[in-house]
Amino acid sequence: MRTKLFLITMILAFAVNRGAFTVNAQTISFAEKLQSYLEKDDINGAIKLYDTIPANLASDVDLQLLHASLLISVNRLNEASDITKKLMDSGNTGIDVLEMNAEIAMAGKNKTEIASAVKSLLDLDPYNAVANNILGNQQALRKKYKLALGYYKKALVRDRSNEEALFGCGQMNYYLGNLKESKSDFESLLKYRPDESQAYLYLGKLAAEDENYLDAIKNVEKAIKLNPSNSDYWIDLGQYQRNTGKFADAEKSWTKAIELEPDYFLGYTYRAGLYDEQNKIEEALKDYHKIVETNPKYYFAFEEIGILEFHMKNWAVAREYFMKANAISSSTAYQLMVIATYLMEKNSFEAKKMADLYIKAGNKQDMNFSKSIDYNMIRLYKDQGPVGLENSIAKELEKITDKNKRGKMMYYFALYYAMRGHPEVSADYYNKITKMQTPMFFEYRLAEWALQ
């Protein structure tokens, strides 16, 4: 929100120059007190002072707009609105009054009033910065970044130093992949506002896009120096540190992010991944459990818990989390893992029961499901054969062109043979999986562990 917390002495000087009122001891006393409250950021004190405003100052438009701005900052929107309405009813329909009216409408989130206020501003000036920034923000929230960028650019036509518009342009250009333009926008913003931490944050992101992680670290550290309590900054710093091999520093950064915002899942996500890579399984599991606690819809955490518990042969716990993952994002892989945990417990009855359930669901979702390798693999786990089905699946695996899909299905074929007591066959498939380049499926890790 654009505020008018400028020095009150300057307001008075301007008002005197235009003959709005005469200065006396009472007006000077009011000005000094108001300036004192503003310098101390005592907004409520400044608002209360308006109860004693001298008669010759009470009608000054600038002072009334300052009063409205102060009221907005403490969410006393009805009172702020009363001020602007009185001003407009008195014939004060200048751009400053209309802009304040628009800010009040935005703060109140009244769509009708916002639209009316924006229209009034654009009727006076199609390039009005406040109106175009409002429209830009609306489009940005709808993820219509190109439209938003157009409005922010219009806001800059009359005011090249408009901070909100410069930030909007930088952010929209970043989202649209216009990285050079984005960098230029944020650098311009810093010329007018060198303490804007978000600008440094985005310059860090832009450096990371070029894999220039050292510059990325420098920029995000500047952002942190300006705003050390923002957990997102520490999360980004941890990412850049990890990408430069500074794993201990990355862990510290993500731990700091968690301390700042313990109910936010993202810090746990990055730290859990780091622990996982370092085979610190107990620490990783603690963080994965915090993820599902803070973000129950993040099914990847359920998946990771399932993987680690399966690796540690905690079949019932692994099954619980694969079932939870499947409930959020249905997957043949999760379903096969559920069935496998029952088979590991020698509980063929429950294994068949779950297989029938998943086959029924698959047929309901896809009329061609019964012709897929997913269907055949579930049947294989359910029936534990026969040989004809095994041979059919072996041939199907060779025909799969999607590398990740082939790797996933090879893992379940290997696991099937391992459970059937044919370690030499399963090892052959596990080896094929681990020789794949840049695998992007979680079963790859299980194949590696199976060969250890």
PDB file of N, CA and C in Angstrom, residues 9-103:
ATOM      1  N   THR A   9       6.342  18.540   8.598  1.00  0.00           N
ATOM      2  CA  THR A   9       6.791  19.926   8.419  1.00  0.00           C
ATOM      3  C   THR A   9       6.754  20.317   6.944  1.00  0.00           C
ATOM      4  N   MET A  10       7.024  19.375   6.061  1.00  0.00           N
ATOM      5  CA  MET A  10       6.975  19.645   4.626  1.00  0.00           C
ATOM      6  C   MET A  10       5.536  19.886   4.186  1.00  0.00           C
ATOM      7  N   ILE A  11       4.606  19.152   4.788  1.00  0.00           N
ATOM      8  CA  ILE A  11       3.187  19.356   4.475  1.00  0.00           C
ATOM      9  C   ILE A  11       2.781  20.778   4.856  1.00  0.00           C
ATOM     10  N   LEU A  12       3.181  21.139   6.065  1.00  0.00           N
ATOM     11  CA  LEU A  12       2.829  22.470   6.558  1.00  0.00           C
ATOM     12  C   LEU A  12       3.424  23.561   5.676  1.00  0.00           C
ATOM     13  N   ALA A  13       4.678  23.369   5.288  1.00  0.00           N
ATOM     14  CA  ALA A  13       5.336  24.375   4.456  1.00  0.00           C
ATOM     15  C   ALA A  13       4.607  24.528   3.126  1.00  0.00           C
ATOM     16  N   PHE A  14       4.205  23.398   2.536  1.00  0.00           N
ATOM     17  CA  PHE A  14       3.492  23.441   1.264  1.00  0.00           C
ATOM     18  C   PHE A  14       2.129  24.121   1.434  1.00  0.00           C
ATOM     19  N   ALA A  15       1.455  23.776   2.543  1.00  0.00           N
ATOM     20  CA  ALA A  15       0.129  24.355   2.785  1.00  0.00           C
ATOM     21  C   ALA A  15       0.217  25.863   2.981  1.00  0.00           C
ATOM     22  N   VAL A  16       1.240  26.308   3.701  1.00  0.00           N
ATOM     23  CA  VAL A  16       1.422  27.742   3.931  1.00  0.00           C
ATOM     24  C   VAL A  16       1.686  28.453   2.607  1.00  0.00           C
ATOM     25  N   ASN A  17       2.527  27.878   1.770  1.00  0.00           N
ATOM     26  CA  ASN A  17       2.871  28.485   0.495  1.00  0.00           C
ATOM     27  C   ASN A  17       1.648  28.685  -0.392  1.00  0.00           C
ATOM     28  N   ARG A  18       0.695  27.773  -0.309  1.00  0.00           N
ATOM     29  CA  ARG A  18      -0.480  27.925  -1.156  1.00  0.00           C
ATOM     30  C   ARG A  18      -1.597  28.670  -0.426  1.00  0.00           C
ATOM     31  N   GLY A  19      -1.278  29.152   0.804  1.00  0.00           N
ATOM     32  CA  GLY A  19      -2.231  29.977   1.543  1.00  0.00           C
ATOM     33  C   GLY A  19      -3.361  29.200   2.165  1.00  0.00           C
ATOM     34  N   ALA A  20      -3.167  27.932   2.446  1.00  0.00           N
ATOM     35  CA  ALA A  20      -4.247  27.125   3.011  1.00  0.00           C
ATOM     36  C   ALA A  20      -4.580  27.562   4.418  1.00  0.00           C
ATOM     37  N   PHE A  21      -3.597  27.931   5.182  1.00  0.00           N
ATOM     38  CA  PHE A  21      -3.856  28.401   6.548  1.00  0.00           C
ATOM     39  C   PHE A  21      -2.627  29.158   7.037  1.00  0.00           C
ATOM     40  N   THR A  22      -2.805  29.804   8.159  1.00  0.00           N
ATOM     41  CA  THR A  22      -1.681  30.536   8.762  1.00  0.00           C
ATOM     42  C   THR A  22      -1.085  29.719   9.879  1.00  0.00           C
ATOM     43  N   VAL A  23       0.213  29.855  10.050  1.00  0.00           N
ATOM     44  CA  VAL A  23       0.920  29.105  11.085  1.00  0.00           C
ATOM     45  C   VAL A  23       0.877  29.889  12.379  1.00  0.00           C
ATOM     46  N   ASN A  24       0.495  29.194  13.457  1.00  0.00           N
ATOM     47  CA  ASN A  24       0.542  29.787  14.792  1.00  0.00           C
ATOM     48  C   ASN A  24       1.113  28.747  15.743  1.00  0.00           C
ATOM     49  N   ALA A  25       1.177  29.095  17.006  1.00  0.00           N
ATOM     50  CA  ALA A  25       1.772  28.188  17.997  1.00  0.00           C
ATOM     51  C   ALA A  25       1.038  26.859  18.051  1.00  0.00           C
ATOM     52  N   GLN A  26      -0.281  26.911  17.882  1.00  0.00           N
ATOM     53  CA  GLN A  26      -1.082  25.683  17.968  1.00  0.00           C
ATOM     54  C   GLN A  26      -0.781  24.739  16.807  1.00  0.00           C
ATOM     55  N   THR A  27      -0.665  25.321  15.593  1.00  0.00           N
ATOM     56  CA  THR A  27      -0.372  24.474  14.435  1.00  0.00           C
ATOM     57  C   THR A  27       1.033  23.908  14.514  1.00  0.00           C
ATOM     58  N   ILE A  28       1.978  24.688  14.988  1.00  0.00           N
ATOM     59  CA  ILE A  28       3.361  24.207  15.134  1.00  0.00           C
ATOM     60  C   ILE A  28       3.414  23.072  16.162  1.00  0.00           C
ATOM     61  N   SER A  29       2.694  23.237  17.280  1.00  0.00           N
ATOM     62  CA  SER A  29       2.665  22.201  18.312  1.00  0.00           C
ATOM     63  C   SER A  29       2.085  20.902  17.761  1.00  0.00           C
ATOM     64  N   PHE A  30       0.999  21.007  17.002  1.00  0.00           N
ATOM     65  CA  PHE A  30       0.380  19.814  16.403  1.00  0.00           C
ATOM     66  C   PHE A  30       1.359  19.131  15.444  1.00  0.00           C
ATOM     67  N   ALA A  31       2.026  19.948  14.622  1.00  0.00           N
ATOM     68  CA  ALA A  31       2.971  19.403  13.650  1.00  0.00           C
ATOM     69  C   ALA A  31       4.122  18.676  14.331  1.00  0.00           C
ATOM     70  N   GLU A  32       4.650  19.263  15.384  1.00  0.00           N
ATOM     71  CA  GLU A  32       5.779  18.651  16.085  1.00  0.00           C
ATOM     72  C   GLU A  32       5.373  17.334  16.744  1.00  0.00           C
ATOM     73  N   LYS A  33       4.193  17.323  17.345  1.00  0.00           N
ATOM     74  CA  LYS A  33       3.722  16.087  17.987  1.00  0.00           C
ATOM     75  C   LYS A  33       3.481  14.993  16.957  1.00  0.00           C
ATOM     76  N   LEU A  34       2.855  15.367  15.838  1.00  0.00           N
ATOM     77  CA  LEU A  34       2.577  14.384  14.789  1.00  0.00           C
ATOM     78  C   LEU A  34       3.869  13.818  14.219  1.00  0.00           C
ATOM     79  N   GLN A  35       4.846  14.696  13.982  1.00  0.00           N
ATOM     80  CA  GLN A  35       6.139  14.242  13.477  1.00  0.00           C
ATOM     81  C   GLN A  35       6.803  13.295  14.467  1.00  0.00           C
ATOM     82  N   SER A  36       6.690  13.591  15.765  1.00  0.00           N
ATOM     83  CA  SER A  36       7.286  12.744  16.797  1.00  0.00           C
ATOM     84  C   SER A  36       6.678  11.350  16.786  1.00  0.00           C
ATOM     85  N   TYR A  37       5.351  11.284  16.684  1.00  0.00           N
ATOM     86  CA  TYR A  37       4.686   9.973  16.654  1.00  0.00           C
ATOM     87  C   TYR A  37       5.107   9.162  15.427  1.00  0.00           C
ATOM     88  N   LEU A  38       5.195   9.836  14.284  1.00  0.00           N
ATOM     89  CA  LEU A  38       5.561   9.143  13.051  1.00  0.00           C
ATOM     90  C   LEU A  38       6.999   8.638  13.097  1.00  0.00           C
ATOM     91  N   GLU A  39       7.890   9.432  13.641  1.00  0.00           N
ATOM     92  CA  GLU A  39       9.286   9.015  13.733  1.00  0.00           C
ATOM     93  C   GLU A  39       9.458   7.812  14.652  1.00  0.00           C
ATOM     94  N   LYS A  40       8.560   7.678  15.634  1.00  0.00           N
ATOM     95  CA  LYS A  40       8.610   6.540  16.562  1.00  0.00           C
ATOM     96  C   LYS A  40       7.756   5.368  16.074  1.00  0.00           C
ATOM     97  N   ASP A  41       7.155   5.511  14.878  1.00  0.00           N
ATOM     98  CA  ASP A  41       6.243   4.499  14.338  1.00  0.00           C
ATOM     99  C   ASP A  41       5.084   4.224  15.280  1.00  0.00           C
ATOM    100  N   ASP A  42       4.683   5.234  16.029  1.00  0.00           N
ATOM    101  CA  ASP A  42       3.533   5.107  16.925  1.00  0.00           C
ATOM    102  C   ASP A  42       2.288   5.536  16.149  1.00  0.00           C
ATOM    103  N   ILE A  43       1.757   4.609  15.355  1.00  0.00           N
ATOM    104  CA  ILE A  43       0.629   4.920  14.481  1.00  0.00           C
ATOM    105  C   ILE A  43      -0.614   5.275  15.285  1.00  0.00           C
ATOM    106  N   ASN A  44      -0.888   4.499  16.334  1.00  0.00           N
ATOM    107  CA  ASN A  44      -2.084   4.768  17.139  1.00  0.00           C
ATOM    108  C   ASN A  44      -2.013   6.132  17.823  1.00  0.00           C
ATOM    109  N   GLY A  45      -0.810   6.508  18.269  1.00  0.00           N
ATOM    110  CA  GLY A  45      -0.633   7.825  18.876  1.00  0.00           C
ATOM    111  C   GLY A  45      -0.895   8.933  17.878  1.00  0.00           C
ATOM    112  N   ALA A  46      -0.402   8.740  16.645  1.00  0.00           N
ATOM    113  CA  ALA A  46      -0.613   9.739  15.596  1.00  0.00           C
ATOM    114  C   ALA A  46      -2.096   9.868  15.267  1.00  0.00           C
ATOM    115  N   ILE A  47      -2.797   8.735  15.203  1.00  0.00           N
ATOM    116  CA  ILE A  47      -4.239   8.770  14.912  1.00  0.00           C
ATOM    117  C   ILE A  47      -4.989   9.497  16.024  1.00  0.00           C
ATOM    118  N   LYS A  48      -4.640   9.173  17.279  1.00  0.00           N
ATOM    119  CA  LYS A  48      -5.302   9.796  18.423  1.00  0.00           C
ATOM    120  C   LYS A  48      -5.101  11.308  18.423  1.00  0.00           C
ATOM    121  N   LEU A  49      -3.938  11.736  17.943  1.00  0.00           N
ATOM    122  CA  LEU A  49      -3.627  13.164  17.922  1.00  0.00           C
ATOM    123  C   LEU A  49      -4.600  13.946  17.038  1.00  0.00           C
ATOM    124  N   TYR A  50      -5.150  13.262  16.018  1.00  0.00           N
ATOM    125  CA  TYR A  50      -6.088  13.947  15.119  1.00  0.00           C
ATOM    126  C   TYR A  50      -7.350  14.416  15.850  1.00  0.00           C
ATOM    127  N   ASP A  51      -7.603  13.873  17.048  1.00  0.00           N
ATOM    128  CA  ASP A  51      -8.749  14.356  17.846  1.00  0.00           C
ATOM    129  C   ASP A  51      -8.537  15.801  18.303  1.00  0.00           C
ATOM    130  N   THR A  52      -7.270  16.226  18.284  1.00  0.00           N
ATOM    131  CA  THR A  52      -6.944  17.578  18.765  1.00  0.00           C
ATOM    132  C   THR A  52      -6.462  18.481  17.637  1.00  0.00           C
ATOM    133  N   ILE A  53      -6.736  18.100  16.399  1.00  0.00           N
ATOM    134  CA  ILE A  53      -6.236  18.886  15.260  1.00  0.00           C
ATOM    135  C   ILE A  53      -6.832  20.300  15.287  1.00  0.00           C
ATOM    136  N   PRO A  54      -6.004  21.325  15.134  1.00  0.00           N
ATOM    137  CA  PRO A  54      -6.503  22.717  15.128  1.00  0.00           C
ATOM    138  C   PRO A  54      -7.498  22.936  13.999  1.00  0.00           C
ATOM    139  N   ALA A  55      -8.437  23.815  14.215  1.00  0.00           N
ATOM    140  CA  ALA A  55      -9.506  24.068  13.243  1.00  0.00           C
ATOM    141  C   ALA A  55      -8.967  24.475  11.883  1.00  0.00           C
ATOM    142  N   ASN A  56      -7.871  25.262  11.894  1.00  0.00           N
ATOM    143  CA  ASN A  56      -7.345  25.750  10.612  1.00  0.00           C
ATOM    144  C   ASN A  56      -6.592  24.669   9.836  1.00  0.00           C
ATOM    145  N   LEU A  57      -6.355  23.495  10.463  1.00  0.00           N
ATOM    146  CA  LEU A  57      -5.710  22.383   9.764  1.00  0.00           C
ATOM    147  C   LEU A  57      -6.703  21.294   9.361  1.00  0.00           C
ATOM    148  N   ALA A  58      -7.880  21.306   9.999  1.00  0.00           N
ATOM    149  CA  ALA A  58      -8.818  20.193   9.847  1.00  0.00           C
ATOM    150  C   ALA A  58      -9.270  19.966   8.411  1.00  0.00           C
ATOM    151  N   SER A  59      -9.294  20.995   7.593  1.00  0.00           N
ATOM    152  CA  SER A  59      -9.780  20.848   6.225  1.00  0.00           C
ATOM    153  C   SER A  59      -8.669  20.622   5.208  1.00  0.00           C
ATOM    154  N   ASP A  60      -7.421  20.555   5.679  1.00  0.00           N
ATOM    155  CA  ASP A  60      -6.311  20.375   4.734  1.00  0.00           C
ATOM    156  C   ASP A  60      -6.345  18.972   4.131  1.00  0.00           C
ATOM    157  N   VAL A  61      -6.359  18.888   2.816  1.00  0.00           N
ATOM    158  CA  VAL A  61      -6.505  17.614   2.109  1.00  0.00           C
ATOM    159  C   VAL A  61      -5.337  16.676   2.407  1.00  0.00           C
ATOM    160  N   ASP A  62      -4.112  17.201   2.370  1.00  0.00           N
ATOM    161  CA  ASP A  62      -2.947  16.349   2.603  1.00  0.00           C
ATOM    162  C   ASP A  62      -2.970  15.733   4.004  1.00  0.00           C
ATOM    163  N   LEU A  63      -3.328  16.545   4.985  1.00  0.00           N
ATOM    164  CA  LEU A  63      -3.398  16.032   6.354  1.00  0.00           C
ATOM    165  C   LEU A  63      -4.508  14.993   6.499  1.00  0.00           C
ATOM    166  N   GLN A  64      -5.629  15.215   5.808  1.00  0.00           N
ATOM    167  CA  GLN A  64      -6.720  14.248   5.856  1.00  0.00           C
ATOM    168  C   GLN A  64      -6.323  12.926   5.181  1.00  0.00           C
ATOM    169  N   LEU A  65      -5.579  13.020   4.095  1.00  0.00           N
ATOM    170  CA  LEU A  65      -5.113  11.807   3.417  1.00  0.00           C
ATOM    171  C   LEU A  65      -4.089  11.060   4.271  1.00  0.00           C
ATOM    172  N   LEU A  66      -3.254  11.816   4.970  1.00  0.00           N
ATOM    173  CA  LEU A  66      -2.320  11.180   5.905  1.00  0.00           C
ATOM    174  C   LEU A  66      -3.092  10.452   6.997  1.00  0.00           C
ATOM    175  N   HIS A  67      -4.152  11.095   7.497  1.00  0.00           N
ATOM    176  CA  HIS A  67      -5.004  10.479   8.518  1.00  0.00           C
ATOM    177  C   HIS A  67      -5.603   9.172   7.977  1.00  0.00           C
ATOM    178  N   ALA A  68      -6.124   9.212   6.752  1.00  0.00           N
ATOM    179  CA  ALA A  68      -6.710   8.018   6.139  1.00  0.00           C
ATOM    180  C   ALA A  68      -5.676   6.910   5.979  1.00  0.00           C
ATOM    181  N   SER A  69      -4.467   7.302   5.561  1.00  0.00           N
ATOM    182  CA  SER A  69      -3.389   6.329   5.379  1.00  0.00           C
ATOM    183  C   SER A  69      -3.032   5.648   6.694  1.00  0.00           C
ATOM    184  N   LEU A  70      -2.986   6.427   7.762  1.00  0.00           N
ATOM    185  CA  LEU A  70      -2.696   5.864   9.080  1.00  0.00           C
ATOM    186  C   LEU A  70      -3.798   4.899   9.507  1.00  0.00           C
ATOM    187  N   LEU A  71      -5.034   5.245   9.238  1.00  0.00           N
ATOM    188  CA  LEU A  71      -6.165   4.385   9.599  1.00  0.00           C
ATOM    189  C   LEU A  71      -6.126   3.073   8.810  1.00  0.00           C
ATOM    190  N   ILE A  72      -5.741   3.150   7.547  1.00  0.00           N
ATOM    191  CA  ILE A  72      -5.613   1.930   6.739  1.00  0.00           C
ATOM    192  C   ILE A  72      -4.580   0.992   7.348  1.00  0.00           C
ATOM    193  N   SER A  73      -3.471   1.563   7.825  1.00  0.00           N
ATOM    194  CA  SER A  73      -2.375   0.738   8.340  1.00  0.00           C
ATOM    195  C   SER A  73      -2.757  -0.045   9.584  1.00  0.00           C
ATOM    196  N   VAL A  74      -3.817   0.390  10.284  1.00  0.00           N
ATOM    197  CA  VAL A  74      -4.289  -0.362  11.462  1.00  0.00           C
ATOM    198  C   VAL A  74      -5.666  -0.978  11.182  1.00  0.00           C
ATOM    199  N   ASN A  75      -5.997  -1.070   9.892  1.00  0.00           N
ATOM    200  CA  ASN A  75      -7.207  -1.768   9.433  1.00  0.00           C
ATOM    201  C   ASN A  75      -8.509  -1.116   9.908  1.00  0.00           C
ATOM    202  N   ARG A  76      -8.483   0.178  10.120  1.00  0.00           N
ATOM    203  CA  ARG A  76      -9.717   0.904  10.457  1.00  0.00           C
ATOM    204  C   ARG A  76     -10.260   1.500   9.155  1.00  0.00           C
ATOM    205  N   LEU A  77     -10.729   0.597   8.299  1.00  0.00           N
ATOM    206  CA  LEU A  77     -11.036   0.956   6.918  1.00  0.00           C
ATOM    207  C   LEU A  77     -12.288   1.818   6.797  1.00  0.00           C
ATOM    208  N   ASN A  78     -13.288   1.555   7.607  1.00  0.00           N
ATOM    209  CA  ASN A  78     -14.516   2.355   7.528  1.00  0.00           C
ATOM    210  C   ASN A  78     -14.243   3.830   7.823  1.00  0.00           C
ATOM    211  N   GLU A  79     -13.394   4.082   8.833  1.00  0.00           N
ATOM    212  CA  GLU A  79     -13.055   5.457   9.181  1.00  0.00           C
ATOM    213  C   GLU A  79     -12.242   6.116   8.066  1.00  0.00           C
ATOM    214  N   ALA A  80     -11.315   5.334   7.483  1.00  0.00           N
ATOM    215  CA  ALA A  80     -10.522   5.873   6.366  1.00  0.00           C
ATOM    216  C   ALA A  80     -11.430   6.202   5.191  1.00  0.00           C
ATOM    217  N   SER A  81     -12.397   5.303   4.932  1.00  0.00           N
ATOM    218  CA  SER A  81     -13.326   5.510   3.822  1.00  0.00           C
ATOM    219  C   SER A  81     -14.185   6.748   4.049  1.00  0.00           C
ATOM    220  N   ASP A  82     -14.584   6.984   5.288  1.00  0.00           N
ATOM    221  CA  ASP A  82     -15.381   8.183   5.603  1.00  0.00           C
ATOM    222  C   ASP A  82     -14.630   9.454   5.226  1.00  0.00           C
ATOM    223  N   ILE A  83     -13.305   9.441   5.457  1.00  0.00           N
ATOM    224  CA  ILE A  83     -12.493  10.624   5.154  1.00  0.00           C
ATOM    225  C   ILE A  83     -12.488  10.899   3.659  1.00  0.00           C
ATOM    226  N   THR A  84     -12.223   9.869   2.853  1.00  0.00           N
ATOM    227  CA  THR A  84     -12.155  10.089   1.409  1.00  0.00           C
ATOM    228  C   THR A  84     -13.526  10.435   0.826  1.00  0.00           C
ATOM    229  N   LYS A  85     -14.584   9.832   1.369  1.00  0.00           N
ATOM    230  CA  LYS A  85     -15.927  10.148   0.875  1.00  0.00           C
ATOM    231  C   LYS A  85     -16.279  11.606   1.140  1.00  0.00           C
ATOM    232  N   LYS A  86     -15.939  12.088   2.341  1.00  0.00           N
ATOM    233  CA  LYS A  86     -16.197  13.489   2.676  1.00  0.00           C
ATOM    234  C   LYS A  86     -15.409  14.426   1.761  1.00  0.00           C
ATOM    235  N   LEU A  87     -14.163  14.028   1.491  1.00  0.00           N
ATOM    236  CA  LEU A  87     -13.338  14.857   0.601  1.00  0.00           C
ATOM    237  C   LEU A  87     -13.941  14.912  -0.795  1.00  0.00           C
ATOM    238  N   MET A  88     -14.377  13.752  -1.308  1.00  0.00           N
ATOM    239  CA  MET A  88     -14.943  13.719  -2.656  1.00  0.00           C
ATOM    240  C   MET A  88     -16.288  14.432  -2.702  1.00  0.00           C
ATOM    241  N   ASP A  89     -17.086  14.295  -1.642  1.00  0.00           N
ATOM    242  CA  ASP A  89     -18.365  15.001  -1.593  1.00  0.00           C
ATOM    243  C   ASP A  89     -18.180  16.514  -1.562  1.00  0.00           C
ATOM    244  N   SER A  90     -17.010  16.934  -1.049  1.00  0.00           N
ATOM    245  CA  SER A  90     -16.703  18.368  -0.985  1.00  0.00           C
ATOM    246  C   SER A  90     -16.077  18.887  -2.271  1.00  0.00           C
ATOM    247  N   GLY A  91     -15.979  18.007  -3.273  1.00  0.00           N
ATOM    248  CA  GLY A  91     -15.419  18.423  -4.556  1.00  0.00           C
ATOM    249  C   GLY A  91     -13.943  18.144  -4.710  1.00  0.00           C
ATOM    250  N   ASN A  92     -13.338  17.488  -3.705  1.00  0.00           N
ATOM    251  CA  ASN A  92     -11.913  17.140  -3.800  1.00  0.00           C
ATOM    252  C   ASN A  92     -11.765  15.796  -4.514  1.00  0.00           C
ATOM    253  N   THR A  93     -11.699  15.839  -5.820  1.00  0.00           N
ATOM    254  CA  THR A  93     -11.590  14.616  -6.614  1.00  0.00           C
ATOM    255  C   THR A  93     -10.270  14.564  -7.376  1.00  0.00           C
ATOM    256  N   GLY A  94      -9.250  15.113  -6.740  1.00  0.00           N
ATOM    257  CA  GLY A  94      -7.918  15.062  -7.353  1.00  0.00           C
ATOM    258  C   GLY A  94      -7.357  13.663  -7.324  1.00  0.00           C
ATOM    259  N   ILE A  95      -6.256  13.492  -8.010  1.00  0.00           N
ATOM    260  CA  ILE A  95      -5.667  12.161  -8.171  1.00  0.00           C
ATOM    261  C   ILE A  95      -5.270  11.550  -6.831  1.00  0.00           C
ATOM    262  N   ASP A  96      -4.762  12.364  -5.899  1.00  0.00           N
ATOM    263  CA  ASP A  96      -4.341  11.838  -4.595  1.00  0.00           C
ATOM    264  C   ASP A  96      -5.522  11.273  -3.812  1.00  0.00           C
ATOM    265  N   VAL A  97      -6.650  11.960  -3.856  1.00  0.00           N
ATOM    266  CA  VAL A  97      -7.840  11.479  -3.145  1.00  0.00           C
ATOM    267  C   VAL A  97      -8.346  10.184  -3.779  1.00  0.00           C
ATOM    268  N   LEU A  98      -8.382  10.121  -5.096  1.00  0.00           N
ATOM    269  CA  LEU A  98      -8.856   8.925  -5.792  1.00  0.00           C
ATOM    270  C   LEU A  98      -7.915   7.741  -5.560  1.00  0.00           C
ATOM    271  N   GLU A  99      -6.630   8.028  -5.498  1.00  0.00           N
ATOM    272  CA  GLU A  99      -5.678   6.952  -5.225  1.00  0.00           C
ATOM    273  C   GLU A  99      -5.868   6.393  -3.818  1.00  0.00           C
ATOM    274  N   MET A 100      -6.083   7.277  -2.858  1.00  0.00           N
ATOM    275  CA  MET A 100      -6.323   6.816  -1.491  1.00  0.00           C
ATOM    276  C   MET A 100      -7.613   6.009  -1.426  1.00  0.00           C
ATOM    277  N   ASN A 101      -8.610   6.436  -2.147  1.00  0.00           N
ATOM    278  CA  ASN A 101      -9.875   5.713  -2.198  1.00  0.00           C
ATOM    279  C   ASN A 101      -9.665   4.303  -2.757  1.00  0.00           C
ATOM    280  N   ALA A 102      -8.809   4.193  -3.764  1.00  0.00           N
ATOM    281  CA  ALA A 102      -8.504   2.892  -4.358  1.00  0.00           C
ATOM    282  C   ALA A 102      -7.773   1.993  -3.362  1.00  0.00           C
ATOM    283  N   GLU A 103      -6.860   2.590  -2.603  1.00  0.00           N
ATOM    284  CA  GLU A 103      -6.111   1.808  -1.612  1.00  0.00           C
ATOM    285  C   GLU A 103      -7.023   1.276  -0.515  1.00  0.00           C
TER     286      GLU A 103
END
